[in-house]
mmCIF file of C-alpha atoms in Angstrom:
data_model
loop_
_atom_site.group_PDB
_atom_site.id
_atom_site.type_symbol
_atom_site.label_atom_id
_atom_site.label_comp_id
_atom_site.label_asym_id
_atom_site.label_seq_id
_atom_site.Cartn_x
_atom_site.Cartn_y
_atom_site.Cartn_z
ATOM 1 C CA MET A 1 -20.851 4.778 -19.759
ATOM 2 C CA ALA A 2 -24.170 4.081 -18.076
ATOM 3 C CA GLU A 3 -25.318 6.559 -15.425
ATOM 4 C CA ARG A 4 -24.247 5.565 -11.960
ATOM 5 C CA GLN A 5 -26.018 6.888 -8.907
ATOM 6 C CA LEU A 6 -24.560 6.979 -5.412
ATOM 7 C CA ARG A 7 -26.057 8.425 -2.223
ATOM 8 C CA LEU A 8 -23.470 10.009 0.060
ATOM 9 C CA SER A 9 -24.081 10.268 3.784
ATOM 10 C CA ASN A 10 -22.818 12.036 6.946
ATOM 11 C CA LEU A 11 -20.404 14.199 4.929
ATOM 12 C CA GLU A 12 -19.641 16.489 7.836
ATOM 13 C CA LYS A 13 -18.790 13.592 10.215
ATOM 14 C CA PRO A 14 -15.187 13.812 11.438
ATOM 15 C CA LEU A 15 -13.277 10.582 10.706
ATOM 16 C CA TYR A 16 -10.006 11.749 12.326
ATOM 17 C CA PRO A 17 -9.562 13.295 15.753
ATOM 18 C CA ASP A 18 -8.135 16.487 14.134
ATOM 19 C CA GLY A 19 -11.528 17.066 12.526
ATOM 20 C CA PHE A 20 -10.794 15.687 8.995
ATOM 21 C CA THR A 21 -14.265 14.838 7.748
ATOM 22 C CA LYS A 22 -15.777 12.192 5.476
ATOM 23 C CA ALA A 23 -16.303 14.940 2.835
ATOM 24 C CA GLN A 24 -12.605 15.648 2.988
ATOM 25 C CA VAL A 25 -11.765 11.927 2.657
ATOM 26 C CA ILE A 26 -13.979 11.738 -0.416
ATOM 27 C CA GLY A 27 -12.412 14.917 -1.767
ATOM 28 C CA TYR A 28 -8.891 13.550 -1.250
ATOM 29 C CA TYR A 29 -9.566 10.294 -2.983
ATOM 30 C CA SER A 30 -11.421 12.055 -5.828
ATOM 31 C CA GLN A 31 -8.463 14.453 -6.364
ATOM 32 C CA LEU A 32 -5.884 11.631 -6.291
ATOM 33 C CA ALA A 33 -7.966 9.218 -8.365
ATOM 34 C CA PRO A 34 -5.921 9.669 -11.584
ATOM 35 C CA LEU A 35 -2.814 8.480 -9.737
ATOM 36 C CA LEU A 36 -4.369 5.959 -7.404
ATOM 37 C CA LEU A 37 -6.728 4.083 -9.726
ATOM 38 C CA PRO A 38 -3.997 2.686 -12.013
ATOM 39 C CA LEU A 39 -2.362 1.180 -8.906
ATOM 40 C CA LEU A 40 -5.647 -0.464 -7.837
ATOM 41 C CA ALA A 41 -6.939 -1.535 -11.265
ATOM 42 C CA GLY A 42 -7.592 -5.269 -11.552
ATOM 43 C CA ARG A 43 -6.527 -5.966 -7.931
ATOM 44 C CA PRO A 44 -9.027 -7.258 -5.376
ATOM 45 C CA VAL A 45 -9.192 -4.609 -2.661
ATOM 46 C CA THR A 46 -9.385 -5.233 1.070
ATOM 47 C CA PHE A 47 -10.727 -2.280 3.064
ATOM 48 C CA VAL A 48 -9.988 -1.177 6.581
ATOM 49 C CA ARG A 49 -13.092 0.697 7.525
ATOM 50 C CA TYR A 50 -13.563 3.220 10.368
ATOM 51 C CA PRO A 51 -17.260 4.052 10.444
ATOM 52 C CA ASP A 52 -16.852 5.718 13.860
ATOM 53 C CA GLY A 53 -13.595 7.455 12.938
ATOM 54 C CA THR A 54 -10.036 6.454 13.692
ATOM 55 C CA ASP A 55 -10.480 6.960 17.375
ATOM 56 C CA GLY A 56 -13.113 4.217 17.208
ATOM 57 C CA GLU A 57 -12.644 0.609 16.189
ATOM 58 C CA GLY A 58 -11.587 -0.197 12.653
ATOM 59 C CA PHE A 59 -12.086 -3.531 10.931
ATOM 60 C CA TYR A 60 -10.885 -5.310 7.806
ATOM 61 C CA GLU A 61 -13.487 -6.071 5.114
ATOM 62 C CA LYS A 62 -12.801 -8.272 2.105
ATOM 63 C CA ASN A 63 -16.296 -9.002 0.897
ATOM 64 C CA ALA A 64 -18.099 -6.186 -0.917
ATOM 65 C CA ALA A 65 -20.381 -4.628 1.636
ATOM 66 C CA ALA A 66 -24.050 -5.471 1.738
ATOM 67 C CA GLY A 67 -26.004 -3.009 -0.314
ATOM 68 C CA ALA A 68 -23.133 -2.365 -2.724
ATOM 69 C CA PRO A 69 -24.427 -0.790 -5.935
ATOM 70 C CA ALA A 70 -25.272 -3.142 -8.809
ATOM 71 C CA TRP A 71 -22.699 -1.432 -11.023
ATOM 72 C CA LEU A 72 -19.771 -2.205 -8.717
ATOM 73 C CA ARG A 73 -17.333 -4.661 -10.294
ATOM 74 C CA THR A 74 -16.388 -7.582 -8.056
ATOM 75 C CA VAL A 75 -14.471 -10.811 -8.346
ATOM 76 C CA SER A 76 -15.068 -14.013 -6.450
ATOM 77 C CA LEU A 77 -11.862 -15.705 -5.276
ATOM 78 C CA THR A 78 -11.370 -18.748 -3.082
ATOM 79 C CA GLY A 79 -8.733 -18.679 -0.390
ATOM 80 C CA SER A 80 -8.372 -15.656 1.806
ATOM 81 C CA GLY A 81 -5.923 -17.137 4.377
ATOM 82 C CA SER A 82 -2.148 -17.020 4.301
ATOM 83 C CA ARG A 83 -2.202 -20.636 3.056
ATOM 84 C CA GLY A 84 -4.851 -19.959 0.483
ATOM 85 C CA SER A 85 -7.545 -21.629 2.529
ATOM 86 C CA GLY A 86 -11.085 -20.472 3.179
ATOM 87 C CA GLY A 87 -14.279 -20.063 1.248
ATOM 88 C CA PRO A 88 -15.020 -17.740 -1.685
ATOM 89 C CA VAL A 89 -14.691 -14.015 -1.075
ATOM 90 C CA ASN A 90 -16.494 -11.462 -3.238
ATOM 91 C CA TYR A 91 -13.828 -8.742 -3.430
ATOM 92 C CA PRO A 92 -14.586 -5.269 -4.776
ATOM 93 C CA LEU A 93 -12.537 -4.045 -7.760
ATOM 94 C CA ILE A 94 -11.918 -0.298 -7.349
ATOM 95 C CA ASP A 95 -10.969 0.714 -10.872
ATOM 96 C CA ASP A 96 -12.996 3.881 -11.565
ATOM 97 C CA LEU A 97 -13.968 7.086 -9.703
ATOM 98 C CA PRO A 98 -17.523 6.085 -8.759
ATOM 99 C CA SER A 99 -16.205 2.878 -7.128
ATOM 100 C CA LEU A 100 -13.564 4.868 -5.252
ATOM 101 C CA VAL A 101 -16.101 7.373 -3.974
ATOM 102 C CA TRP A 102 -18.413 4.498 -2.921
ATOM 103 C CA ALA A 103 -15.517 3.034 -0.858
ATOM 104 C CA ALA A 104 -14.654 6.389 0.726
ATOM 105 C CA ASN A 105 -18.332 6.901 1.645
ATOM 106 C CA LEU A 106 -18.118 3.627 3.610
ATOM 107 C CA ALA A 107 -15.215 5.182 5.596
ATOM 108 C CA ALA A 108 -12.926 2.653 3.937
ATOM 109 C CA LEU A 109 -9.901 4.788 4.760
ATOM 110 C CA GLU A 110 -7.285 2.167 4.049
ATOM 111 C CA LEU A 111 -7.022 0.304 0.717
ATOM 112 C CA HIS A 112 -4.903 -2.868 0.681
ATOM 113 C CA VAL A 113 -4.097 -4.868 -2.422
ATOM 114 C CA PRO A 114 -2.022 -7.900 -3.498
ATOM 115 C CA GLN A 115 0.890 -7.738 -5.900
ATOM 116 C CA TRP A 116 -1.083 -9.430 -8.674
ATOM 117 C CA THR A 117 -4.115 -8.703 -10.794
ATOM 118 C CA VAL A 118 -7.058 -10.902 -11.676
ATOM 119 C CA THR A 119 -6.999 -12.577 -15.070
ATOM 120 C CA SER A 120 -9.572 -11.997 -17.838
ATOM 121 C CA ASP A 121 -11.493 -15.049 -16.651
ATOM 122 C CA GLY A 122 -11.624 -13.838 -13.021
ATOM 123 C CA ALA A 123 -8.857 -15.979 -11.542
ATOM 124 C CA ARG A 124 -5.875 -15.041 -9.441
ATOM 125 C CA GLY A 125 -2.997 -13.882 -11.702
ATOM 126 C CA ILE A 126 0.705 -14.296 -11.204
ATOM 127 C CA PRO A 127 2.664 -11.492 -9.482
ATOM 128 C CA ASP A 128 3.491 -8.422 -11.546
ATOM 129 C CA ARG A 129 4.996 -6.401 -8.683
ATOM 130 C CA LEU A 130 7.636 -6.983 -6.050
ATOM 131 C CA VAL A 131 7.279 -5.383 -2.636
ATOM 132 C CA PHE A 132 9.483 -4.976 0.473
ATOM 133 C CA ASP A 133 7.799 -3.698 3.626
ATOM 134 C CA LEU A 134 10.285 -2.026 5.951
ATOM 135 C CA ASP A 135 9.141 -1.978 9.550
ATOM 136 C CA PRO A 136 11.303 -0.299 12.284
ATOM 137 C CA GLY A 137 11.511 -2.204 15.517
ATOM 138 C CA GLU A 138 11.530 -0.532 18.924
ATOM 139 C CA GLY A 139 14.384 2.003 19.011
ATOM 140 C CA ALA A 140 14.567 2.252 15.236
ATOM 141 C CA THR A 141 12.777 4.809 13.030
ATOM 142 C CA VAL A 142 11.920 5.609 9.459
ATOM 143 C CA VAL A 143 15.430 7.137 9.196
ATOM 144 C CA ASP A 144 16.836 3.641 9.618
ATOM 145 C CA CYS A 145 14.289 2.342 7.101
ATOM 146 C CA ALA A 146 15.544 4.900 4.596
ATOM 147 C CA ALA A 147 19.091 3.644 4.966
ATOM 148 C CA VAL A 148 18.042 0.117 4.417
ATOM 149 C CA ALA A 149 15.869 1.174 1.475
ATOM 150 C CA THR A 150 18.892 2.561 -0.387
ATOM 151 C CA ARG A 151 20.617 -0.818 -0.053
ATOM 152 C CA ILE A 152 17.613 -2.678 -1.375
ATOM 153 C CA ARG A 153 17.395 -0.138 -4.223
ATOM 154 C CA ASP A 154 20.960 -0.807 -5.202
ATOM 155 C CA ALA A 155 20.429 -4.568 -5.245
ATOM 156 C CA LEU A 156 17.257 -4.250 -7.321
ATOM 157 C CA VAL A 157 18.988 -1.992 -9.848
ATOM 158 C CA HIS A 158 21.868 -4.442 -10.057
ATOM 159 C CA ASP A 159 19.317 -7.148 -10.931
ATOM 160 C CA GLY A 160 17.786 -5.046 -13.717
ATOM 161 C CA LEU A 161 14.732 -3.825 -11.835
ATOM 162 C CA THR A 162 13.499 -0.208 -11.332
ATOM 163 C CA PRO A 163 12.648 0.417 -7.642
ATOM 164 C CA TYR A 164 10.200 2.934 -6.236
ATOM 165 C CA ALA A 165 9.868 4.042 -2.641
ATOM 166 C CA THR A 166 6.842 5.087 -0.578
ATOM 167 C CA THR A 167 6.238 5.903 3.043
ATOM 168 C CA SER A 168 3.869 3.494 4.771
ATOM 169 C CA GLY A 169 1.848 6.308 6.206
ATOM 170 C CA SER A 170 2.633 4.758 9.573
ATOM 171 C CA LYS A 171 6.180 4.109 10.945
ATOM 172 C CA GLY A 172 7.972 2.550 8.011
ATOM 173 C CA MET A 173 8.340 2.405 4.237
ATOM 174 C CA GLN A 174 7.588 0.178 1.238
ATOM 175 C CA LEU A 175 9.698 -0.472 -1.847
ATOM 176 C CA TYR A 176 8.134 -1.636 -5.106
ATOM 177 C CA ALA A 177 9.426 -2.851 -8.464
ATOM 178 C CA GLY A 178 7.415 -3.906 -11.450
ATOM 179 C CA VAL A 179 8.190 -7.367 -12.756
ATOM 180 C CA PRO A 180 6.508 -7.703 -16.173
ATOM 181 C CA GLY A 181 6.522 -10.968 -17.951
ATOM 182 C CA GLY A 182 4.815 -12.925 -15.168
ATOM 183 C CA PRO A 183 7.585 -14.115 -12.786
ATOM 184 C CA ARG A 184 6.562 -16.793 -10.296
ATOM 185 C CA SER A 185 9.505 -16.311 -8.027
ATOM 186 C CA THR A 186 8.982 -12.932 -6.409
ATOM 187 C CA SER A 187 8.494 -14.256 -2.904
ATOM 188 C CA ALA A 188 11.614 -16.430 -3.051
ATOM 189 C CA TYR A 189 13.637 -13.550 -4.536
ATOM 190 C CA ALA A 190 12.470 -11.125 -1.845
ATOM 191 C CA LYS A 191 13.235 -13.576 0.892
ATOM 192 C CA ALA A 192 16.762 -14.276 -0.401
ATOM 193 C CA LEU A 193 17.553 -10.552 -0.649
ATOM 194 C CA ALA A 194 16.142 -9.785 2.818
ATOM 195 C CA GLU A 195 18.151 -12.636 4.371
ATOM 196 C CA ARG A 196 21.320 -11.502 2.566
ATOM 197 C CA LEU A 197 21.039 -7.990 3.945
ATOM 198 C CA ALA A 198 20.329 -9.388 7.422
ATOM 199 C CA ARG A 199 23.534 -11.435 7.227
ATOM 200 C CA GLU A 200 25.564 -8.445 6.082
ATOM 201 C CA SER A 201 24.165 -6.135 8.793
ATOM 202 C CA PRO A 202 22.837 -8.310 11.643
ATOM 203 C CA ASP A 203 22.933 -5.360 14.045
ATOM 204 C CA ARG A 204 20.711 -3.241 11.778
ATOM 205 C CA VAL A 205 18.518 -5.569 9.758
ATOM 206 C CA THR A 206 16.437 -8.642 10.393
ATOM 207 C CA ALA A 207 14.437 -10.821 7.953
ATOM 208 C CA LYS A 208 12.643 -12.688 10.745
ATOM 209 C CA MET A 209 9.143 -11.755 11.813
ATOM 210 C CA THR A 210 9.742 -12.502 15.530
ATOM 211 C CA LYS A 211 9.201 -9.195 17.356
ATOM 212 C CA ALA A 212 11.773 -10.051 20.038
ATOM 213 C CA LEU A 213 14.469 -9.954 17.275
ATOM 214 C CA ARG A 214 13.488 -6.518 15.938
ATOM 215 C CA ALA A 215 14.653 -4.149 18.676
ATOM 216 C CA GLY A 216 16.875 -1.442 17.169
ATOM 217 C CA LYS A 217 16.632 -3.030 13.704
ATOM 218 C CA VAL A 218 14.595 -2.743 10.528
ATOM 219 C CA PHE A 219 12.503 -5.766 9.718
ATOM 220 C CA ILE A 220 12.411 -6.428 5.955
ATOM 221 C CA ASP A 221 9.058 -8.076 5.536
ATOM 222 C CA TRP A 222 9.483 -10.061 2.328
ATOM 223 C CA SER A 223 6.425 -12.177 3.074
ATOM 224 C CA GLN A 224 3.990 -9.650 1.634
ATOM 225 C CA ASN A 225 4.893 -11.127 -1.771
ATOM 226 C CA ASN A 226 2.893 -14.180 -0.750
ATOM 227 C CA PRO A 227 -0.089 -14.105 -3.144
ATOM 228 C CA ALA A 228 -2.502 -14.439 -0.242
ATOM 229 C CA LYS A 229 -1.245 -11.254 1.460
ATOM 230 C CA THR A 230 -1.903 -7.603 0.807
ATOM 231 C CA THR A 231 -0.042 -4.335 1.291
ATOM 232 C CA ILE A 232 -1.313 -0.813 1.829
ATOM 233 C CA SER A 233 -1.715 0.823 -1.554
ATOM 234 C CA PRO A 234 0.401 3.891 -2.408
ATOM 235 C CA TYR A 235 -1.699 7.049 -1.959
ATOM 236 C CA SER A 236 -3.991 5.303 0.541
ATOM 237 C CA LEU A 237 -4.902 7.104 3.699
ATOM 238 C CA ARG A 238 -4.116 5.410 6.997
ATOM 239 C CA GLY A 239 -6.292 4.999 10.032
ATOM 240 C CA ARG A 240 -4.220 7.015 12.490
ATOM 241 C CA ALA A 241 -4.665 10.130 14.610
ATOM 242 C CA THR A 242 -4.120 12.344 11.565
ATOM 243 C CA PRO A 243 -4.848 11.589 7.884
ATOM 244 C CA THR A 244 -1.373 10.380 6.995
ATOM 245 C CA VAL A 245 -0.894 8.877 3.524
ATOM 246 C CA ALA A 246 1.270 6.087 2.094
ATOM 247 C CA THR A 247 3.154 8.618 -0.023
ATOM 248 C CA PRO A 248 5.534 8.056 -2.936
ATOM 249 C CA VAL A 249 8.854 9.704 -2.318
ATOM 250 C CA THR A 250 11.904 10.386 -4.455
ATOM 251 C CA TRP A 251 15.208 8.644 -3.971
ATOM 252 C CA ASP A 252 16.740 12.032 -3.205
ATOM 253 C CA GLU A 253 14.320 12.407 -0.305
ATOM 254 C CA VAL A 254 15.100 8.928 0.916
ATOM 255 C CA GLY A 255 18.807 9.532 0.820
ATOM 256 C CA ALA A 256 18.535 12.852 2.569
ATOM 257 C CA CYS A 257 16.299 11.653 5.398
ATOM 258 C CA ARG A 258 17.787 12.496 8.789
ATOM 259 C CA ARG A 259 14.628 13.099 10.842
ATOM 260 C CA GLU A 260 11.408 11.098 11.168
ATOM 261 C CA ASP A 261 9.183 14.047 10.225
ATOM 262 C CA GLU A 262 10.910 14.364 6.867
ATOM 263 C CA LEU A 263 9.026 11.272 5.622
ATOM 264 C CA VAL A 264 5.613 11.922 7.127
ATOM 265 C CA PHE A 265 2.917 13.312 4.855
ATOM 266 C CA THR A 266 -0.779 13.947 5.288
ATOM 267 C CA ALA A 267 -3.605 14.218 2.792
ATOM 268 C CA GLY A 268 -3.104 18.008 2.727
ATOM 269 C CA ASP A 269 0.547 17.591 1.654
ATOM 270 C CA VAL A 270 0.042 15.111 -1.182
ATOM 271 C CA ALA A 271 -1.614 17.318 -3.796
ATOM 272 C CA ALA A 272 1.194 19.869 -3.451
ATOM 273 C CA ARG A 273 3.733 17.035 -3.863
ATOM 274 C CA VAL A 274 1.999 15.905 -7.046
ATOM 275 C CA GLU A 275 2.237 19.452 -8.365
ATOM 276 C CA ARG A 276 5.971 19.479 -7.538
ATOM 277 C CA PHE A 277 7.063 15.948 -8.480
ATOM 278 C CA GLY A 278 4.288 14.659 -10.770
ATOM 279 C CA ASP A 279 3.406 10.959 -10.495
ATOM 280 C CA ILE A 280 6.520 9.427 -8.918
ATOM 281 C CA LEU A 281 5.116 5.897 -9.504
ATOM 282 C CA ALA A 282 4.033 6.489 -13.118
ATOM 283 C CA GLY A 283 6.448 3.837 -14.396
ATOM 284 C CA LEU A 284 5.779 1.197 -11.790
ATOM 285 C CA SER A 285 3.616 -1.103 -13.895
ATOM 286 C CA GLN A 286 6.125 -1.014 -16.735
ATOM 287 C CA SER A 287 9.395 -1.120 -14.733
ATOM 288 C CA GLY A 288 11.816 -4.004 -14.604
ATOM 289 C CA ALA A 289 13.532 -6.057 -17.224
ATOM 290 C CA GLY A 290 12.038 -9.450 -16.423
ATOM 291 C CA SER A 291 11.828 -12.061 -13.728
ATOM 292 C CA PRO A 292 14.086 -11.732 -10.700
#
């Protein structure tokens, strides 16, 4: 591999109010790279950057930043809106350690990706992962999300898929399943399952985005399977008051959750969890028996 040079800056700058510095952000991403990079590989990455720290203003960035190193791999894709409209966007591809460190040095704390990879000729591929984003409405918590997650898990297993759970690093959870073989129906499948659970438990679950309908319920956001949308990547930091992480969790942990703090993990927790559990998502890209 050709030599790659990268100048790091302001390493002692706190990026979180608790004092977690840019150097620690870079250290976290470097340590977790063997687990994170396979989940990012081939997927155009959208950053949420916090150059002034998480108590300052963050912003989304799709185009590779001006001054990006010449060795950074990028892909130009047309259509960044929810309807696939818009001009070409030159997305970064974060598929090796130097690229990941480059992103961390930009204070790109959050890494968001779609549920598809680019093709060998640089076009948008068809979905290879299914995702459900579980968002608790006012009065609900991640404990309620965990209960809904187990029901989604059972449905996915019934349909021949292998589900994986993560915390969102914020208030909710995500569920993933690999769908090898190139299904084109992930969004329709996710919508149908979310609506079925909402019909079965209308007092606990909603499949509608309207915030007024979410109080006391878990919103199953199936729409993140839209190819134009992105989801926070597992193992990504979040731009919150503390360096929380979208953390893979075991189904035993999900089933046992009775308090909100049982499914909240920070960067300092994740390395110890990897030592204990290994890579919980190791089989994600190979899971599933076919198209839903």
